[in-house]
């Protein structure tokens, strides 16, 4: 099969998931193109040349980022009832995330596409608060085998689907206010005095939303997708992220170092875990069953 993966990723978690999905699809003998959405990279593919499409994105406030939704809206209609699947990432496993794809599903259905699978992967927060290394390690260890198992499930009789319940639909609708707040917040984003003007944020912004004003201060335009790539990767933590600044996560997670430091240690989240992450155990118990079903297990690096 010819398969097209379309991924939007801010700090790299969803892109990493998409790369694992691509790898497994290729191992299964399929031809795969992985398009990682960026305003710098024009979309030049003919949808009708593909047998299946995958759409991946990070969940923003129980929704899809508005700029990526705008891109999805521009996909052409299909007359062959083309099938597509969704892979999405967030920092928490709670039911409020279930309906984050509802706007995609509606737009795609109108264009003739058929959604047949959807899966929610956990990766550490890049906003709100920083996850401890033990949690980061566990989430990252699960990502590859879960991505592989998900690919295998796509060709089964009953691939996983997420139900959009009334409660999560309401939450998704209410938090869509982020689509309004994002252009407002960007007015308060600016570089701080410790900025060295390495311009990594400007070069790497997927929306080309960052620029230097006449005063030499880095600012953003209304194109900002609130993906947090600029603040997450800034080597000097020199971006004041407006009203969201108290929630900035910086520096980025050193995945390789974390795996080396915690190698061979037991997984952090289990039935005996205390506090906030105790709420994650139910999710991981379910994922263990999913992995076993398709013959995978968690292995340390």
Short mmCIF file of C-alpha atoms in Angstrom, two decimals:
data_model
loop_
_atom_site.label_atom_id
_atom_site.label_comp_id
_atom_site.label_asym_id
_atom_site.label_seq_id
_atom_site.Cartn_x
_atom_site.Cartn_y
_atom_site.Cartn_z
CA UNK A 1 0.00 0.00 0.00
CA UNK A 2 1.01 3.61 -0.52
CA UNK A 3 0.54 5.43 2.78
CA UNK A 4 0.86 9.14 3.57
CA UNK A 5 1.54 10.32 7.12
CA UNK A 6 0.77 13.96 7.90
CA UNK A 7 2.19 15.08 11.23
CA UNK A 8 2.17 18.37 13.10
CA UNK A 9 4.64 18.47 15.97
CA UNK A 10 5.78 21.29 18.22
CA UNK A 11 8.58 19.95 20.40
CA UNK A 12 9.05 16.64 18.58
CA UNK A 13 6.96 14.11 20.52
CA UNK A 14 4.33 13.58 17.83
CA UNK A 15 6.96 13.59 15.09
CA UNK A 16 8.81 10.84 16.96
CA UNK A 17 5.59 8.84 17.15
CA UNK A 18 5.04 9.37 13.42
CA UNK A 19 8.58 8.17 12.67
CA UNK A 20 7.99 4.95 14.62
CA UNK A 21 4.72 4.44 12.76
CA UNK A 22 6.52 4.98 9.46
CA UNK A 23 9.26 2.53 10.44
CA UNK A 24 6.80 -0.22 11.29
CA UNK A 25 4.74 0.36 8.14
CA UNK A 26 7.88 0.03 6.02
CA UNK A 27 8.81 -3.16 7.89
CA UNK A 28 5.40 -4.51 6.91
CA UNK A 29 6.20 -3.85 3.25
CA UNK A 30 4.32 -0.59 2.61
CA UNK A 31 5.52 2.53 0.78
CA UNK A 32 5.39 5.47 3.17
CA UNK A 33 5.81 9.22 2.85
CA UNK A 34 5.99 11.18 6.10
CA UNK A 35 5.10 14.85 5.71
CA UNK A 36 5.83 16.88 8.86
CA UNK A 37 3.71 20.00 8.61
CA UNK A 38 5.55 23.30 8.42
CA UNK A 39 4.69 26.50 6.64
CA UNK A 40 8.19 26.25 5.14
CA UNK A 41 7.44 22.89 3.53
CA UNK A 42 4.71 23.09 0.86
CA UNK A 43 2.31 20.15 0.63
CA UNK A 44 2.69 18.87 -2.93
CA UNK A 45 1.21 15.38 -2.70
CA UNK A 46 -1.75 14.05 -4.67
CA UNK A 47 -4.04 12.45 -2.07
CA UNK A 48 -5.55 10.08 -4.64
CA UNK A 49 -2.14 8.43 -5.08
CA UNK A 50 -2.36 6.97 -1.57
CA UNK A 51 -4.34 4.03 -0.22
CA UNK A 52 -4.37 5.23 3.37
CA UNK A 53 -3.61 8.42 5.30
CA UNK A 54 -2.39 8.94 8.86
CA UNK A 55 -2.87 12.24 10.69
CA UNK A 56 -0.84 13.00 13.80
CA UNK A 57 -0.90 15.97 16.14
CA UNK A 58 -0.28 17.06 19.75
CA UNK A 59 -3.40 17.82 21.78
CA UNK A 60 -3.64 21.52 22.64
CA UNK A 61 -6.12 22.27 25.44
CA UNK A 62 -8.25 19.20 24.51
CA UNK A 63 -8.23 20.22 20.84
CA UNK A 64 -6.13 20.32 17.70
CA UNK A 65 -4.03 23.45 17.09
CA UNK A 66 -6.02 25.86 14.92
CA UNK A 67 -3.30 26.37 12.25
CA UNK A 68 -3.06 22.61 11.70
CA UNK A 69 -6.84 22.31 11.51
CA UNK A 70 -6.81 25.03 8.86
CA UNK A 71 -4.32 22.94 6.91
CA UNK A 72 -6.48 19.81 7.22
CA UNK A 73 -9.46 21.81 5.96
CA UNK A 74 -7.57 22.51 2.75
CA UNK A 75 -7.07 18.84 1.89
CA UNK A 76 -8.93 17.99 -1.32
CA UNK A 77 -12.13 15.95 -1.46
CA UNK A 78 -11.79 12.25 -2.17
CA UNK A 79 -14.12 10.26 -4.37
CA UNK A 80 -12.81 6.84 -3.35
CA UNK A 81 -13.85 6.95 0.32
CA UNK A 82 -10.25 7.04 1.42
CA UNK A 83 -9.50 5.63 4.86
CA UNK A 84 -7.48 7.51 7.46
CA UNK A 85 -6.27 6.98 11.01
CA UNK A 86 -5.24 9.35 13.78
CA UNK A 87 -2.31 9.27 16.20
CA UNK A 88 -2.27 12.01 18.84
CA UNK A 89 -0.08 12.81 21.84
CA UNK A 90 -0.56 14.58 25.15
CA UNK A 91 0.86 14.61 28.65
CA UNK A 92 -2.12 13.05 30.41
CA UNK A 93 -4.43 10.08 29.74
CA UNK A 94 -7.71 11.57 30.93
CA UNK A 95 -11.06 11.21 29.14
CA UNK A 96 -11.24 14.97 28.51
CA UNK A 97 -8.83 14.41 25.59
CA UNK A 98 -11.12 11.95 23.82
CA UNK A 99 -12.90 14.47 21.59
CA UNK A 100 -9.80 16.45 20.60
CA UNK A 101 -10.14 15.07 17.06
CA UNK A 102 -13.82 15.86 16.61
CA UNK A 103 -13.21 18.88 14.37
CA UNK A 104 -10.89 16.82 12.15
CA UNK A 105 -13.44 14.01 11.94
CA UNK A 106 -16.20 16.39 10.87
CA UNK A 107 -14.10 18.14 8.22
CA UNK A 108 -12.73 14.90 6.81
CA UNK A 109 -16.14 13.22 6.70
CA UNK A 110 -17.52 16.09 4.62
CA UNK A 111 -14.68 15.56 2.17
CA UNK A 112 -15.44 11.86 1.79
CA UNK A 113 -12.74 10.38 4.07
CA UNK A 114 -13.47 7.52 6.46
CA UNK A 115 -11.80 7.40 9.89
CA UNK A 116 -11.19 3.81 10.96
CA UNK A 117 -8.71 4.08 13.84
CA UNK A 118 -7.47 6.52 16.48
CA UNK A 119 -4.93 6.17 19.27
CA UNK A 120 -3.75 8.39 22.11
CA UNK A 121 -0.06 8.24 23.10
CA UNK A 122 1.42 9.80 26.23
CA UNK A 123 4.55 11.91 26.15
CA UNK A 124 5.80 14.43 28.73
CA UNK A 125 4.42 17.95 28.99
CA UNK A 126 6.13 20.77 27.12
CA UNK A 127 3.89 23.24 28.98
CA UNK A 128 2.20 23.44 32.42
CA UNK A 129 4.95 21.75 34.48
CA UNK A 130 8.06 19.67 34.00
CA UNK A 131 7.74 15.90 34.42
CA UNK A 132 10.28 14.10 36.59
CA UNK A 133 12.83 12.02 34.75
CA UNK A 134 11.31 8.71 35.88
CA UNK A 135 8.00 9.58 34.21
CA UNK A 136 9.71 10.87 31.07
CA UNK A 137 11.61 7.58 30.78
CA UNK A 138 8.47 5.48 31.12
CA UNK A 139 6.53 7.47 28.54
CA UNK A 140 9.39 7.30 26.07
CA UNK A 141 9.93 3.56 26.62
CA UNK A 142 6.28 2.91 25.79
CA UNK A 143 6.18 5.07 22.65
CA UNK A 144 7.98 2.76 20.20
CA UNK A 145 6.26 -0.54 21.06
CA UNK A 146 2.86 1.17 21.27
CA UNK A 147 3.43 2.81 17.88
CA UNK A 148 4.39 -0.57 16.40
CA UNK A 149 1.39 -2.30 17.99
CA UNK A 150 -0.91 0.43 16.69
CA UNK A 151 0.37 -0.10 13.16
CA UNK A 152 -0.23 -3.84 13.46
CA UNK A 153 -3.74 -3.17 14.74
CA UNK A 154 -4.55 -1.07 11.67
CA UNK A 155 -4.61 -4.27 9.62
CA UNK A 156 -6.68 -6.25 12.12
CA UNK A 157 -10.42 -6.85 12.12
CA UNK A 158 -10.98 -4.32 14.89
CA UNK A 159 -8.45 -1.45 15.09
CA UNK A 160 -8.77 0.84 18.14
CA UNK A 161 -11.15 3.78 17.98
CA UNK A 162 -11.79 6.51 20.54
CA UNK A 163 -15.37 7.31 21.44
CA UNK A 164 -16.32 10.99 21.51
CA UNK A 165 -18.58 11.09 24.56
CA UNK A 166 -20.82 14.03 25.38
CA UNK A 167 -18.64 15.06 28.34
CA UNK A 168 -15.42 15.24 26.32
CA UNK A 169 -17.26 17.01 23.49
CA UNK A 170 -18.34 19.74 25.90
CA UNK A 171 -14.82 20.08 27.32
CA UNK A 172 -13.34 20.27 23.83
CA UNK A 173 -15.84 22.92 22.79
CA UNK A 174 -15.29 25.07 25.89
CA UNK A 175 -11.49 24.95 25.66
CA UNK A 176 -11.61 25.94 22.02
CA UNK A 177 -11.20 29.40 23.49
CA UNK A 178 -7.48 28.74 23.03
CA UNK A 179 -8.03 29.43 19.35
CA UNK A 180 -9.03 32.97 20.36
CA UNK A 181 -6.53 33.39 23.18
CA UNK A 182 -3.47 32.33 21.15
CA UNK A 183 -3.45 35.45 18.93
CA UNK A 184 -3.92 37.55 22.07
CA UNK A 185 -1.11 35.85 23.97
CA UNK A 186 1.32 36.38 21.12
CA UNK A 187 1.13 40.15 21.76
CA UNK A 188 2.92 39.54 25.07
CA UNK A 189 5.59 37.14 23.78
CA UNK A 190 9.08 38.62 23.56
CA UNK A 191 12.73 37.80 24.04
CA UNK A 192 14.29 38.59 27.41
CA UNK A 193 17.49 40.50 28.16
CA UNK A 194 19.53 37.30 28.29
CA UNK A 195 18.69 36.52 24.64
CA UNK A 196 21.92 36.01 22.64
CA UNK A 197 20.13 36.27 19.28
CA UNK A 198 21.17 32.82 18.15
CA UNK A 199 17.83 32.97 16.28
CA UNK A 200 17.10 29.27 16.75
CA UNK A 201 13.51 30.14 17.60
CA UNK A 202 13.09 32.10 14.39
CA UNK A 203 14.72 29.41 12.23
CA UNK A 204 12.82 26.51 13.79
CA UNK A 205 9.33 27.98 14.15
CA UNK A 206 7.01 25.75 12.08
CA UNK A 207 4.73 28.70 11.38
CA UNK A 208 7.44 31.28 10.60
CA UNK A 209 5.75 33.36 13.28
CA UNK A 210 8.83 34.82 14.97
CA UNK A 211 10.76 37.91 13.93
CA UNK A 212 13.03 40.66 15.29
CA UNK A 213 11.39 44.07 15.59
CA UNK A 214 13.07 47.46 15.14
CA UNK A 215 14.16 47.47 18.79
CA UNK A 216 15.98 44.18 18.37
CA UNK A 217 13.41 42.23 20.37
CA UNK A 218 12.09 38.89 19.14
CA UNK A 219 8.30 38.94 18.79
CA UNK A 220 5.65 36.73 17.20
CA UNK A 221 2.91 37.22 14.62
CA UNK A 222 -0.69 35.99 14.71
CA UNK A 223 0.48 32.79 12.95
CA UNK A 224 1.74 31.43 16.30
CA UNK A 225 0.40 27.90 16.94
CA UNK A 226 1.36 27.87 20.65
CA UNK A 227 3.43 24.76 19.95
CA UNK A 228 6.08 25.78 22.54
CA UNK A 229 9.00 24.85 20.26
CA UNK A 230 10.70 28.20 20.76
CA UNK A 231 10.60 28.19 24.57
CA UNK A 232 11.25 24.46 24.92
CA UNK A 233 14.43 24.53 22.82
CA UNK A 234 15.83 27.95 23.76
CA UNK A 235 19.37 27.34 25.10
CA UNK A 236 19.12 30.31 27.47
CA UNK A 237 15.43 30.17 28.43
CA UNK A 238 15.27 33.64 26.92
CA UNK A 239 11.69 33.68 25.60
CA UNK A 240 9.01 35.28 27.75
CA UNK A 241 5.92 33.41 26.58
CA UNK A 242 3.34 36.02 27.42
CA UNK A 243 0.49 35.01 29.71
CA UNK A 244 1.65 31.38 29.54
CA UNK A 245 5.15 32.16 30.78
CA UNK A 246 4.62 30.64 34.27
CA UNK A 247 3.91 27.30 32.53
CA UNK A 248 6.98 27.21 30.29
CA UNK A 249 9.02 23.98 30.31
CA UNK A 250 12.72 24.60 29.68
CA UNK A 251 15.26 23.15 29.06
CA UNK A 252 14.14 20.31 26.80
CA UNK A 253 14.11 16.79 28.19
CA UNK A 254 17.51 15.05 27.71
CA UNK A 255 16.00 11.69 26.71
CA UNK A 256 19.29 9.88 26.07
CA UNK A 257 20.79 10.98 29.37
CA UNK A 258 17.61 10.06 31.25
CA UNK A 259 17.63 6.55 29.80
CA UNK A 260 21.31 6.09 30.62
CA UNK A 261 20.90 7.35 34.19
CA UNK A 262 17.80 5.30 34.98
CA UNK A 263 18.74 2.20 33.00
CA UNK A 264 17.42 -1.07 34.48
CA UNK A 265 15.35 0.71 37.11
CA UNK A 266 11.72 -0.45 37.48
CA UNK A 267 8.99 1.59 35.79
CA UNK A 268 7.90 4.52 37.92
CA UNK A 269 4.12 4.37 37.38
CA UNK A 270 2.46 1.28 38.83
CA UNK A 271 -0.32 0.33 41.21
CA UNK A 272 1.76 1.52 44.18
CA UNK A 273 2.51 4.97 42.77
CA UNK A 274 1.40 7.84 44.98
CA UNK A 275 0.12 11.30 44.12
CA UNK A 276 -0.85 12.68 40.73
CA UNK A 277 0.78 9.95 38.64
CA UNK A 278 -1.24 7.28 40.42
CA UNK A 279 -4.00 8.39 38.04
CA UNK A 280 -1.87 7.21 35.10
CA UNK A 281 -1.66 3.59 36.20
CA UNK A 282 -5.01 2.59 34.67
CA UNK A 283 -3.80 3.88 31.28
CA UNK A 284 -0.57 1.87 31.47
CA UNK A 285 -2.32 -1.30 32.57
CA UNK A 286 -4.49 -1.01 29.46
CA UNK A 287 -1.43 -0.41 27.27
CA UNK A 288 0.28 -3.52 28.65
CA UNK A 289 -2.68 -5.60 27.49
CA UNK A 290 -2.57 -3.93 24.07
CA UNK A 291 1.16 -4.66 23.71
CA UNK A 292 0.73 -8.28 24.77
CA UNK A 293 -2.07 -8.69 22.22
CA UNK A 294 0.34 -7.80 19.40
CA UNK A 295 3.44 -9.49 20.84
CA UNK A 296 5.38 -6.51 22.16
CA UNK A 297 6.97 -5.69 25.50
CA UNK A 298 8.75 -2.78 27.17
CA UNK A 299 12.53 -2.90 26.85
CA UNK A 300 15.07 -0.53 28.36
CA UNK A 301 17.53 1.19 26.07
#
